Each structure stands twice: as C-alpha cells, then as structure tokens.
Amino acid sequence: MKAVLNPRTSRSHPFLMLLTLAAHTAMLLAVLMTTGLSAEFTKLACAVLAADFVGSVVLSMVQRQACTVDFVFLLTIGISTIYQSCFGGVTFAAKHYLFGLIAFVCCQLSYLLTRNPYRAERLKPLWYVLFGGLVLSILLFTGSRGIWIDLGFITLQPSEFVKPVFVLICATSMQTLLKKKEWHGIHFVPDNLGMLFCTAVIAGLQWWCRDLGSLPTFLAIAGFGILLRMYYLREKWSMRLIVFVGVCCCVLAVGALHFAPAYVQDRLNVDIWSDMSGNGYQQVRALTAIAEGGWFGKGAGNGSLHTVAAANTDIVFATISEEWGLFSALMTSVLVLFLPAAVLTVPPRSYYHAGLAVGVAAVFMVQMTLNIFGSCNLIPFTGVTIPLISQGGSSMLSSGILAGFLKAAQAPVLRAPESKQRRADA
C-alpha cells in the first residue's frame, strides 16, 4: 500500500510546535509568578519543556502524517501535567507525566496498527479475543464485583481498555454491511449481531461491577455505530424500523431507571444541599470551588479542593476552575474535544475510518459531559474521568490508544500498489 501525503502537514508542523511550546511556557511562567522558584517547579518545567522539544524533533524526523493529532495530544499532556502538579502547591506529578509519555507512544502504535482498513479487517478475530480476555480478567481477577486489578506496584482498570477494543469492533463491522446472511427468511449481518452482543455483555458487566457511571460511554459508542449504519449509502432503513428501534431504546431507558440499584437511585434523587456531608459532599465542594475561583482562579497552588477525595480525577474540572479559573477549565475542555473535532471536519476516507472517528468522539464527548455536568450538579454524579486530564494510568493509556485511532482516521488514504493496479486495469 502507498500513502498519499498531504503537503499541508509539513507546513503546519513548525506552527504547531511553536504553539505547543508557547502555551506551556506561559503556564509555567504563571506558576512561577504565583508559587515562586522551587525544586519541584524546576522538575516540572524541565520535564514539560523536554517533552515538547524531544516530541517535536521526533515528529519532524518521521513522515508528517496526521501531525495535528500528535501536537494537540502533546499540548494536552503538558497542560494536564502542569495542572496535576499544582493542586494545593507545586509537587511534580511524575507518575501522571510518565503515563502521559507512555500514552503518546500508545497513540503512535495504535495508529500504525489501525490505519489500514484491510489489515484491521483481517485482525477482526483478534479484537473479539481481546474483548473476551478483558471481560474475563474483570470477572476473575478484580475481586468481589470490583473493577480494579491490583498488581502490587500498579493497579489496572480493564474496563478502560474495553473502550478502544469496542470502538474497533464497531468500526470494522462497518466494512461488512453488504455481507448479509439469511436464516429462515430473516436477513441479518453477522457483525451487527456481534456488536449488539458485545453491547449486551458490557451492560451486564457494568451492572455486575456496580460501575453504571461508565455505561453511557459504551452506549454512546454503540449508538453512534447504529447511526452510521442508518446513513450507510446502500442500507435501507424503513421509517417503521427506525421508530421501532427508538421505542425499544426508550423502553430500555425507562426500565433501567425504574429497576436501577439502590445506590443509583440515591444518586438520582439526592438533594446535595440537604445532604452536604453525605452523598452531596463532593458536588457541594465542587460548586463552591468553581464559584470561588471565578473566571480567572485563585492562582496555581492556592486552591483548597485538593483535600477532597477524587479532586484530581472525578471532579478535576472543579479543581482546575478553582485554581486556574472557569475560563481555563472551559478552554481545556474545548482542547480535548478539538482532537476528535479536527478529524470529523475532514470527509472520512472510508466507513471504517468514519467509525473510528465517531467512536472516539463519542467516548470523549460523553465522558467530558458526564464529568463537567456532574461536578456542576446538572446531572447525577457519575465518577467519570476527563480524557487526558484526570489522573489515572488506565484512563490515560486508553485515551492514548483512542487518540491513535483519530490519527488513523486522519491519515492519508491508502492505495493499492501500482503493479497490482496496472494488472487490474489490464
């Protein structure tokens, strides 16, 4: 296969490099002016700027394909490291920084693995094996209905890695929509049934592990996958079928809310202001921190929300708002959403690439919405992280893999070798 390069990527490389360096330098200067010079600040500054320099050099040496995703990813990781290192005082978040670098490597590896739709199709059995292996690891090694695997030196959350595998399953199934089978007069696509089966397994697994806060993310991936099938050029969906699917979804949603476990009902019905020391504690503190931070914040290291549990994960939006201001928190959220948006603005090269981009967009958009709206008490608190911003190794690595999918969706189109093309023309 030969890749057709986009000449605009080489021209945008220096601009993106300077933009990344300027943004990180400005943030580091703001930290220096607020907290003063210290050994921890020196570590932080050297680490972030070194990543910018090395990353830019490496990216300039390789083929500049889909470099926008690379630099936005590098920019976001640097900003995230600065945020995580300044909550309540400057302490270099070395673990978060390290996982960010590993996630950047995962981004490149997943890009190389998934950019070719023909290879992704051939590897489809592997995606189902990975899915099954991750599900079994959750059931066998996380303990009593848990979601974490404790390896001693590190804890892993396998459900985070189910997300990119599920996106791949949905995307590769788009390539077989015309391969219909018939059984007793009923026409169906096997891969569609496989996607629906995986969705049902995930729903059951999330219920079993009592982690229903992550379920909307997986349902969004499946939902966007179904929408892509509705817009498939050769697929005819009757209005009757569309109405039937919509009614089924509504019935399932109402039934899920009615039969939700007690802890979910408590989250749905809690009045945080009348239960400020119980179920509403985190949201009350988060709202207070956002209000006290205002538009431009108290200054790096001057916040108090860092003493609350999950301040750097589930309510990280409020923690950033308190120290850096609501304006910075919103701009950071826009930056994360820019990753899939930059890819979706370009016409997809195939339904497979469209499936990758839409699946990743669903993950980023839903998780961002759940985290921010939950912190602001606009929806029940779910405990979902913000991709690339919240602390957590599993979440960071999963986000890196998903970013690689975006890079694959933005990559140049692959053409058949010239020799084969000439034989085909002859």
GROMACS .gro file of C-alpha atoms in nm:
model
  426
    1MET     CA    1   0.000   0.000   0.000
    2LYS     CA    2   0.118   0.351  -0.075
    3ALA     CA    3   0.011   0.651   0.128
    4VAL     CA    4  -0.076   0.978  -0.039
    5LEU     CA    5   0.081   1.251   0.173
    6ASN     CA    6  -0.086   1.579   0.245
    7PRO     CA    7   0.164   1.863   0.178
    8ARG     CA    8  -0.013   2.091   0.426
    9THR     CA    9   0.111   1.881   0.719
   10SER     CA   10   0.473   1.980   0.657
   11ARG     CA   11   0.382   2.348   0.658
   12SER     CA   12   0.176   2.322   0.975
   13HIS     CA   13   0.446   2.138   1.171
   14PRO     CA   14   0.652   2.446   1.279
   15PHE     CA   15   0.338   2.642   1.371
   16LEU     CA   16   0.202   2.363   1.589
   17MET     CA   17   0.542   2.315   1.752
   18LEU     CA   18   0.568   2.685   1.842
   19LEU     CA   19   0.207   2.694   1.963
   20THR     CA   20   0.267   2.400   2.197
   21LEU     CA   21   0.588   2.549   2.335
   22ALA     CA   22   0.432   2.894   2.382
   23ALA     CA   23   0.127   2.758   2.568
   24HIS     CA   24   0.334   2.552   2.810
   25THR     CA   25   0.583   2.834   2.868
   26ALA     CA   26   0.304   3.080   2.950
   27MET     CA   27   0.151   2.838   3.200
   28LEU     CA   28   0.486   2.769   3.364
   29LEU     CA   29   0.551   3.142   3.399
   30ALA     CA   30   0.210   3.181   3.566
   31VAL     CA   31   0.301   2.906   3.813
   32LEU     CA   32   0.640   3.066   3.880
   33MET     CA   33   0.486   3.406   3.949
   34THR     CA   34   0.233   3.253   4.189
   35THR     CA   35   0.439   2.996   4.379
   36GLY     CA   36   0.796   3.112   4.329
   37LEU     CA   37   1.102   2.912   4.229
   38SER     CA   38   1.143   2.571   4.391
   39ALA     CA   39   1.300   2.235   4.319
   40GLU     CA   40   0.961   2.085   4.232
   41PHE     CA   41   0.888   2.367   3.989
   42THR     CA   42   1.226   2.315   3.823
   43LYS     CA   43   1.149   1.944   3.777
   44LEU     CA   44   0.809   2.029   3.632
   45ALA     CA   45   0.940   2.291   3.390
   46CYS     CA   46   1.229   2.077   3.268
   47ALA     CA   47   1.005   1.774   3.218
   48VAL     CA   48   0.735   1.958   3.022
   49LEU     CA   49   0.973   2.155   2.801
   50ALA     CA   50   1.190   1.848   2.740
   51ALA     CA   51   0.884   1.655   2.624
   52ASP     CA   52   0.798   1.940   2.388
   53PHE     CA   53   1.149   1.951   2.242
   54VAL     CA   54   1.200   1.576   2.207
   55GLY     CA   55   0.848   1.521   2.077
   56SER     CA   56   0.885   1.795   1.816
   57VAL     CA   57   1.222   1.660   1.698
   58VAL     CA   58   1.092   1.305   1.671
   59LEU     CA   59   0.779   1.413   1.486
   60SER     CA   60   0.987   1.621   1.244
   61MET     CA   61   1.204   1.318   1.162
   62VAL     CA   62   0.918   1.087   1.072
   63GLN     CA   63   0.664   1.127   0.795
   64ARG     CA   64   0.433   1.410   0.893
   65GLN     CA   65   0.106   1.230   0.859
   66ALA     CA   66  -0.182   1.349   1.074
   67CYS     CA   67   0.053   1.565   1.281
   68THR     CA   68  -0.237   1.776   1.415
   69VAL     CA   69  -0.345   1.495   1.645
   70ASP     CA   70   0.015   1.445   1.761
   71PHE     CA   71   0.070   1.806   1.861
   72VAL     CA   72  -0.272   1.856   2.019
   73PHE     CA   73  -0.207   1.538   2.218
   74LEU     CA   74   0.138   1.664   2.323
   75LEU     CA   75  -0.008   2.004   2.412
   76THR     CA   76  -0.285   1.848   2.621
   77ILE     CA   77  -0.048   1.617   2.810
   78GLY     CA   78   0.176   1.911   2.903
   79ILE     CA   79  -0.117   2.120   3.022
   80SER     CA   80  -0.256   1.826   3.217
   81THR     CA   81   0.081   1.765   3.387
   82ILE     CA   82   0.104   2.130   3.491
   83TYR     CA   83  -0.248   2.118   3.634
   84GLN     CA   84  -0.191   1.793   3.824
   85SER     CA   85   0.140   1.922   3.966
   86CYS     CA   86  -0.008   2.241   4.112
   87PHE     CA   87  -0.316   2.130   4.305
   88GLY     CA   88  -0.262   2.271   4.655
   89GLY     CA   89   0.104   2.354   4.587
   90VAL     CA   90   0.371   2.264   4.334
   91THR     CA   91   0.461   1.895   4.350
   92PHE     CA   92   0.577   1.742   4.024
   93ALA     CA   93   0.322   1.475   3.923
   94ALA     CA   94   0.586   1.234   3.794
   95LYS     CA   95   0.351   0.936   3.766
   96HIS     CA   96   0.095   1.131   3.565
   97TYR     CA   97   0.372   1.267   3.341
   98LEU     CA   98   0.517   0.919   3.283
   99PHE     CA   99   0.180   0.772   3.190
  100GLY     CA  100   0.129   1.067   2.956
  101LEU     CA  101   0.451   0.982   2.772
  102ILE     CA  102   0.357   0.614   2.755
  103ALA     CA  103   0.014   0.715   2.624
  104PHE     CA  104   0.185   0.916   2.349
  105VAL     CA  105   0.376   0.601   2.247
  106CYS     CA  106   0.049   0.403   2.260
  107CYS     CA  107  -0.101   0.664   2.028
  108GLN     CA  108   0.167   0.600   1.766
  109LEU     CA  109   0.142   0.221   1.799
  110SER     CA  110  -0.237   0.212   1.772
  111TYR     CA  111  -0.212   0.442   1.468
  112LEU     CA  112   0.025   0.202   1.292
  113LEU     CA  113  -0.197  -0.095   1.381
  114THR     CA  114  -0.530   0.051   1.271
  115ARG     CA  115  -0.462   0.294   0.984
  116ASN     CA  116  -0.503   0.024   0.718
  117PRO     CA  117  -0.869  -0.083   0.697
  118TYR     CA  118  -0.779  -0.408   0.520
  119ARG     CA  119  -0.542  -0.512   0.797
  120ALA     CA  120  -0.795  -0.412   1.062
  121GLU     CA  121  -1.050  -0.634   0.887
  122ARG     CA  122  -0.809  -0.929   0.884
  123LEU     CA  123  -0.738  -0.878   1.255
  124LYS     CA  124  -1.107  -0.869   1.347
  125PRO     CA  125  -1.092  -1.206   1.530
  126LEU     CA  126  -0.816  -1.058   1.746
  127TRP     CA  127  -1.043  -0.770   1.855
  128TYR     CA  128  -1.306  -1.017   1.974
  129VAL     CA  129  -1.041  -1.223   2.155
  130LEU     CA  130  -0.914  -0.909   2.329
  131PHE     CA  131  -1.269  -0.815   2.423
  132GLY     CA  132  -1.332  -1.157   2.572
  133GLY     CA  133  -0.999  -1.156   2.753
  134LEU     CA  134  -1.066  -0.819   2.914
  135VAL     CA  135  -1.414  -0.927   3.023
  136LEU     CA  136  -1.276  -1.245   3.178
  137SER     CA  137  -0.999  -1.053   3.354
  138ILE     CA  138  -1.262  -0.832   3.518
  139LEU     CA  139  -1.468  -1.130   3.630
  140LEU     CA  140  -1.174  -1.339   3.753
  141PHE     CA  141  -0.910  -1.102   3.889
  142THR     CA  142  -1.079  -0.790   4.027
  143GLY     CA  143  -1.220  -0.948   4.340
  144SER     CA  144  -1.581  -0.931   4.455
  145ARG     CA  145  -1.764  -0.734   4.184
  146GLY     CA  146  -1.474  -0.489   4.153
  147ILE     CA  147  -1.323  -0.308   3.855
  148TRP     CA  148  -0.957  -0.286   3.959
  149ILE     CA  149  -0.674  -0.539   3.932
  150ASP     CA  150  -0.408  -0.481   4.197
  151LEU     CA  151  -0.064  -0.586   4.070
  152GLY     CA  152   0.116  -0.453   4.376
  153PHE     CA  153   0.323  -0.185   4.205
  154ILE     CA  154   0.029  -0.063   3.997
  155THR     CA  155  -0.348  -0.102   3.971
  156LEU     CA  156  -0.520  -0.151   3.637
  157GLN     CA  157  -0.880  -0.087   3.534
  158PRO     CA  158  -0.950  -0.333   3.249
  159SER     CA  159  -1.283  -0.167   3.163
  160GLU     CA  160  -1.089   0.136   3.037
  161PHE     CA  161  -0.922  -0.080   2.772
  162VAL     CA  162  -1.256  -0.227   2.669
  163LYS     CA  163  -1.343   0.115   2.522
  164PRO     CA  164  -1.085   0.119   2.237
  165VAL     CA  165  -1.147  -0.250   2.163
  166PHE     CA  166  -1.523  -0.187   2.141
  167VAL     CA  167  -1.462   0.111   1.911
  168LEU     CA  168  -1.256  -0.116   1.684
  169ILE     CA  169  -1.528  -0.381   1.681
  170CYS     CA  170  -1.790  -0.123   1.581
  171ALA     CA  171  -1.564   0.033   1.315
  172THR     CA  172  -1.454  -0.290   1.148
  173SER     CA  173  -1.811  -0.417   1.137
  174MET     CA  174  -1.894  -0.123   0.906
  175GLN     CA  175  -1.698  -0.294   0.627
  176THR     CA  176  -1.925  -0.599   0.614
  177LEU     CA  177  -2.269  -0.439   0.594
  178LEU     CA  178  -2.325  -0.588   0.249
  179LYS     CA  179  -2.234  -0.941   0.361
  180LYS     CA  180  -2.582  -1.040   0.471
  181LYS     CA  181  -2.688  -1.387   0.575
  182GLU     CA  182  -3.031  -1.545   0.568
  183TRP     CA  183  -3.188  -1.763   0.834
  184HIS     CA  184  -3.549  -1.879   0.795
  185GLY     CA  185  -3.626  -1.581   0.574
  186ILE     CA  186  -3.461  -1.330   0.809
  187HIS     CA  187  -3.173  -1.129   0.662
  188PHE     CA  188  -2.901  -1.017   0.901
  189VAL     CA  189  -2.537  -0.908   0.913
  190PRO     CA  190  -2.328  -1.126   1.149
  191ASP     CA  191  -2.103  -0.839   1.253
  192ASN     CA  192  -2.405  -0.632   1.354
  193LEU     CA  193  -2.514  -0.914   1.583
  194GLY     CA  194  -2.160  -0.929   1.719
  195MET     CA  195  -2.168  -0.559   1.801
  196LEU     CA  196  -2.506  -0.590   1.974
  197PHE     CA  197  -2.385  -0.894   2.168
  198CYS     CA  198  -2.078  -0.702   2.290
  199THR     CA  199  -2.305  -0.415   2.393
  200ALA     CA  200  -2.522  -0.651   2.598
  201VAL     CA  201  -2.214  -0.808   2.761
  202ILE     CA  202  -2.081  -0.464   2.855
  203ALA     CA  203  -2.416  -0.359   3.003
  204GLY     CA  204  -2.431  -0.675   3.213
  205LEU     CA  205  -2.068  -0.637   3.318
  206GLN     CA  206  -2.114  -0.275   3.427
  207TRP     CA  207  -2.417  -0.375   3.633
  208TRP     CA  208  -2.229  -0.664   3.792
  209CYS     CA  209  -1.931  -0.442   3.879
  210ARG     CA  210  -2.157  -0.162   4.009
  211ASP     CA  211  -1.992   0.083   3.769
  212LEU     CA  212  -2.300   0.210   3.587
  213GLY     CA  213  -2.148   0.558   3.561
  214SER     CA  214  -1.935   0.434   3.270
  215LEU     CA  215  -2.225   0.266   3.091
  216PRO     CA  216  -2.337   0.582   2.899
  217THR     CA  217  -1.994   0.594   2.735
  218PHE     CA  218  -2.027   0.243   2.594
  219LEU     CA  219  -2.389   0.300   2.493
  220ALA     CA  220  -2.281   0.616   2.309
  221ILE     CA  221  -2.024   0.415   2.109
  222ALA     CA  222  -2.293   0.163   2.012
  223GLY     CA  223  -2.547   0.438   1.945
  224PHE     CA  224  -2.320   0.628   1.709
  225GLY     CA  225  -2.235   0.299   1.541
  226ILE     CA  226  -2.605   0.240   1.476
  227LEU     CA  227  -2.644   0.594   1.340
  228LEU     CA  228  -2.360   0.533   1.094
  229ARG     CA  229  -2.542   0.223   0.973
  230MET     CA  230  -2.856   0.427   0.918
  231TYR     CA  231  -2.661   0.665   0.693
  232TYR     CA  232  -2.486   0.387   0.504
  233LEU     CA  233  -2.546   0.455   0.134
  234ARG     CA  234  -2.666   0.107   0.042
  235GLU     CA  235  -2.853   0.036   0.362
  236LYS     CA  236  -3.228   0.098   0.359
  237TRP     CA  237  -3.386   0.165   0.697
  238SER     CA  238  -3.762   0.197   0.681
  239MET     CA  239  -3.937   0.453   0.897
  240ARG     CA  240  -4.114   0.166   1.073
  241LEU     CA  241  -3.779   0.011   1.171
  242ILE     CA  242  -3.640   0.344   1.291
  243VAL     CA  243  -3.948   0.405   1.507
  244PHE     CA  244  -3.925   0.050   1.644
  245VAL     CA  245  -3.559   0.095   1.741
  246GLY     CA  246  -3.636   0.432   1.902
  247VAL     CA  247  -3.925   0.291   2.104
  248CYS     CA  248  -3.711  -0.002   2.220
  249CYS     CA  249  -3.439   0.237   2.336
  250CYS     CA  250  -3.691   0.448   2.529
  251VAL     CA  251  -3.844   0.140   2.693
  252LEU     CA  252  -3.500   0.013   2.794
  253ALA     CA  253  -3.404   0.355   2.935
  254VAL     CA  254  -3.724   0.382   3.142
  255GLY     CA  255  -3.687   0.025   3.264
  256ALA     CA  256  -3.322   0.081   3.358
  257LEU     CA  257  -3.412   0.389   3.562
  258HIS     CA  258  -3.701   0.212   3.734
  259PHE     CA  259  -3.505  -0.100   3.827
  260ALA     CA  260  -3.175   0.075   3.898
  261PRO     CA  261  -2.989  -0.040   4.213
  262ALA     CA  262  -3.040   0.148   4.539
  263TYR     CA  263  -2.707   0.333   4.519
  264VAL     CA  264  -2.801   0.462   4.173
  265GLN     CA  265  -3.144   0.573   4.296
  266ASP     CA  266  -2.972   0.765   4.576
  267ARG     CA  267  -2.754   0.946   4.322
  268LEU     CA  268  -3.055   1.024   4.103
  269ASN     CA  269  -3.273   1.161   4.383
  270VAL     CA  270  -3.021   1.323   4.618
  271ASP     CA  271  -3.061   1.690   4.715
  272ILE     CA  272  -2.698   1.788   4.762
  273TRP     CA  273  -2.781   2.098   4.969
  274SER     CA  274  -2.977   1.896   5.225
  275ASP     CA  275  -2.713   1.621   5.236
  276MET     CA  276  -2.397   1.831   5.230
  277SER     CA  277  -2.198   1.592   5.447
  278GLY     CA  278  -2.320   1.274   5.276
  279ASN     CA  279  -2.397   1.193   4.912
  280GLY     CA  280  -2.384   1.561   4.815
  281TYR     CA  281  -2.047   1.642   4.976
  282GLN     CA  282  -1.828   1.626   4.665
  283GLN     CA  283  -2.067   1.822   4.445
  284VAL     CA  284  -2.120   2.092   4.709
  285ARG     CA  285  -1.747   2.136   4.749
  286ALA     CA  286  -1.701   2.134   4.371
  287LEU     CA  287  -1.965   2.402   4.313
  288THR     CA  288  -1.820   2.613   4.592
  289ALA     CA  289  -1.472   2.585   4.443
  290ILE     CA  290  -1.593   2.686   4.096
  291ALA     CA  291  -1.770   2.989   4.243
  292GLU     CA  292  -1.467   3.093   4.449
  293GLY     CA  293  -1.232   3.054   4.154
  294GLY     CA  294  -1.435   3.282   3.929
  295TRP     CA  295  -1.327   3.334   3.572
  296PHE     CA  296  -0.952   3.352   3.635
  297GLY     CA  297  -0.896   3.148   3.950
  298LYS     CA  298  -0.713   3.190   4.280
  299GLY     CA  299  -0.377   3.107   4.129
  300ALA     CA  300  -0.184   2.785   4.086
  301GLY     CA  301  -0.142   2.604   4.418
  302ASN     CA  302  -0.382   2.832   4.608
  303GLY     CA  303  -0.690   2.610   4.598
  304SER     CA  304  -0.841   2.402   4.876
  305LEU     CA  305  -1.044   2.145   4.680
  306HIS     CA  306  -0.740   1.918   4.653
  307THR     CA  307  -0.820   1.789   5.004
  308VAL     CA  308  -1.146   1.633   4.879
  309ALA     CA  309  -1.144   1.274   4.753
  310ALA     CA  310  -1.118   1.241   4.373
  311ALA     CA  311  -1.018   1.607   4.335
  312ASN     CA  312  -0.770   1.516   4.060
  313THR     CA  313  -0.994   1.261   3.887
  314ASP     CA  314  -1.374   1.272   3.910
  315ILE     CA  315  -1.408   1.644   3.999
  316VAL     CA  316  -1.092   1.764   3.829
  317PHE     CA  317  -1.291   2.024   3.631
  318ALA     CA  318  -1.384   2.199   3.956
  319THR     CA  319  -1.027   2.175   4.088
  320ILE     CA  320  -0.892   2.339   3.773
  321SER     CA  321  -1.163   2.604   3.789
  322GLU     CA  322  -1.073   2.694   4.147
  323GLU     CA  323  -0.701   2.746   4.083
  324TRP     CA  324  -0.689   2.846   3.715
  325GLY     CA  325  -1.038   2.986   3.665
  326LEU     CA  326  -1.351   2.875   3.484
  327PHE     CA  327  -1.218   3.023   3.159
  328SER     CA  328  -0.908   2.799   3.164
  329ALA     CA  329  -1.115   2.493   3.258
  330LEU     CA  330  -1.353   2.552   2.967
  331MET     CA  331  -1.067   2.614   2.722
  332THR     CA  332  -0.903   2.290   2.834
  333SER     CA  333  -1.229   2.105   2.775
  334VAL     CA  334  -1.254   2.257   2.427
  335LEU     CA  335  -0.894   2.149   2.358
  336VAL     CA  336  -0.973   1.786   2.445
  337LEU     CA  337  -1.283   1.793   2.224
  338PHE     CA  338  -1.077   1.952   1.946
  339LEU     CA  339  -0.897   1.619   1.899
  340PRO     CA  340  -1.198   1.436   1.750
  341ALA     CA  341  -1.347   1.756   1.606
  342ALA     CA  342  -1.036   1.821   1.393
  343VAL     CA  343  -1.075   1.477   1.238
  344LEU     CA  344  -1.453   1.486   1.193
  345THR     CA  345  -1.433   1.810   0.992
  346VAL     CA  346  -1.248   1.620   0.717
  347PRO     CA  347  -1.456   1.390   0.494
  348PRO     CA  348  -1.390   1.029   0.602
  349ARG     CA  349  -1.185   0.813   0.366
  350SER     CA  350  -1.400   0.507   0.433
  351TYR     CA  351  -1.681   0.389   0.657
  352TYR     CA  352  -1.417   0.218   0.869
  353HIS     CA  353  -1.232   0.546   0.929
  354ALA     CA  354  -1.563   0.719   0.997
  355GLY     CA  355  -1.643   0.451   1.254
  356LEU     CA  356  -1.310   0.508   1.430
  357ALA     CA  357  -1.352   0.886   1.443
  358VAL     CA  358  -1.715   0.877   1.553
  359GLY     CA  359  -1.647   0.613   1.818
  360VAL     CA  360  -1.364   0.814   1.974
  361ALA     CA  361  -1.572   1.132   1.954
  362ALA     CA  362  -1.849   0.953   2.144
  363VAL     CA  363  -1.609   0.849   2.422
  364PHE     CA  364  -1.451   1.193   2.463
  365MET     CA  365  -1.775   1.387   2.435
  366VAL     CA  366  -1.979   1.171   2.674
  367GLN     CA  367  -1.706   1.144   2.937
  368MET     CA  368  -1.646   1.519   2.923
  369THR     CA  369  -2.018   1.587   2.959
  370LEU     CA  370  -2.064   1.345   3.248
  371ASN     CA  371  -1.766   1.483   3.439
  372ILE     CA  372  -1.840   1.854   3.395
  373PHE     CA  373  -2.217   1.834   3.433
  374GLY     CA  374  -2.181   1.601   3.730
  375SER     CA  375  -1.939   1.839   3.903
  376CYS     CA  376  -2.182   2.125   3.843
  377ASN     CA  377  -2.483   1.922   3.971
  378LEU     CA  378  -2.659   1.943   3.635
  379ILE     CA  379  -2.680   1.564   3.626
  380PRO     CA  380  -2.622   1.294   3.891
  381PHE     CA  381  -2.259   1.246   3.990
  382THR     CA  382  -2.114   0.952   3.793
  383GLY     CA  383  -1.744   0.946   3.882
  384VAL     CA  384  -1.625   0.950   3.519
  385THR     CA  385  -1.285   1.098   3.432
  386ILE     CA  386  -1.196   1.360   3.171
  387PRO     CA  387  -0.978   1.201   2.899
  388LEU     CA  388  -0.610   1.307   2.916
  389ILE     CA  389  -0.674   1.549   3.204
  390SER     CA  390  -0.780   1.340   3.503
  391GLN     CA  391  -0.516   1.142   3.687
  392GLY     CA  392  -0.520   0.768   3.631
  393GLY     CA  393  -0.288   0.542   3.437
  394SER     CA  394  -0.551   0.317   3.280
  395SER     CA  395  -0.760   0.612   3.166
  396MET     CA  396  -0.453   0.786   3.024
  397LEU     CA  397  -0.333   0.482   2.830
  398SER     CA  398  -0.682   0.415   2.697
  399SER     CA  399  -0.708   0.777   2.583
  400GLY     CA  400  -0.371   0.744   2.409
  401ILE     CA  401  -0.492   0.441   2.216
  402LEU     CA  402  -0.810   0.625   2.119
  403ALA     CA  403  -0.605   0.924   2.002
  404GLY     CA  404  -0.416   0.684   1.776
  405PHE     CA  405  -0.749   0.586   1.622
  406LEU     CA  406  -0.811   0.953   1.547
  407LYS     CA  407  -0.471   0.978   1.383
  408ALA     CA  408  -0.554   0.670   1.176
  409ALA     CA  409  -0.884   0.829   1.070
  410GLN     CA  410  -0.697   1.145   0.966
  411ALA     CA  411  -0.411   0.960   0.793
  412PRO     CA  412  -0.363   0.973   0.416
  413VAL     CA  413  -0.569   0.735   0.207
  414LEU     CA  414  -0.406   0.401   0.121
  415ARG     CA  415  -0.391   0.295  -0.241
  416ALA     CA  416  -0.315  -0.042  -0.390
  417PRO     CA  417   0.043  -0.099  -0.522
  418GLU     CA  418   0.098   0.025  -0.876
  419SER     CA  419   0.183  -0.320  -1.013
  420LYS     CA  420  -0.145  -0.465  -0.889
  421GLN     CA  421  -0.331  -0.159  -1.011
  422ARG     CA  422  -0.186  -0.199  -1.362
  423ARG     CA  423  -0.284  -0.568  -1.370
  424ALA     CA  424  -0.635  -0.476  -1.260
  425ASP     CA  425  -0.663  -0.210  -1.531
  426ALA     CA  426  -0.538  -0.455  -1.795
   0.00000   0.00000   0.00000
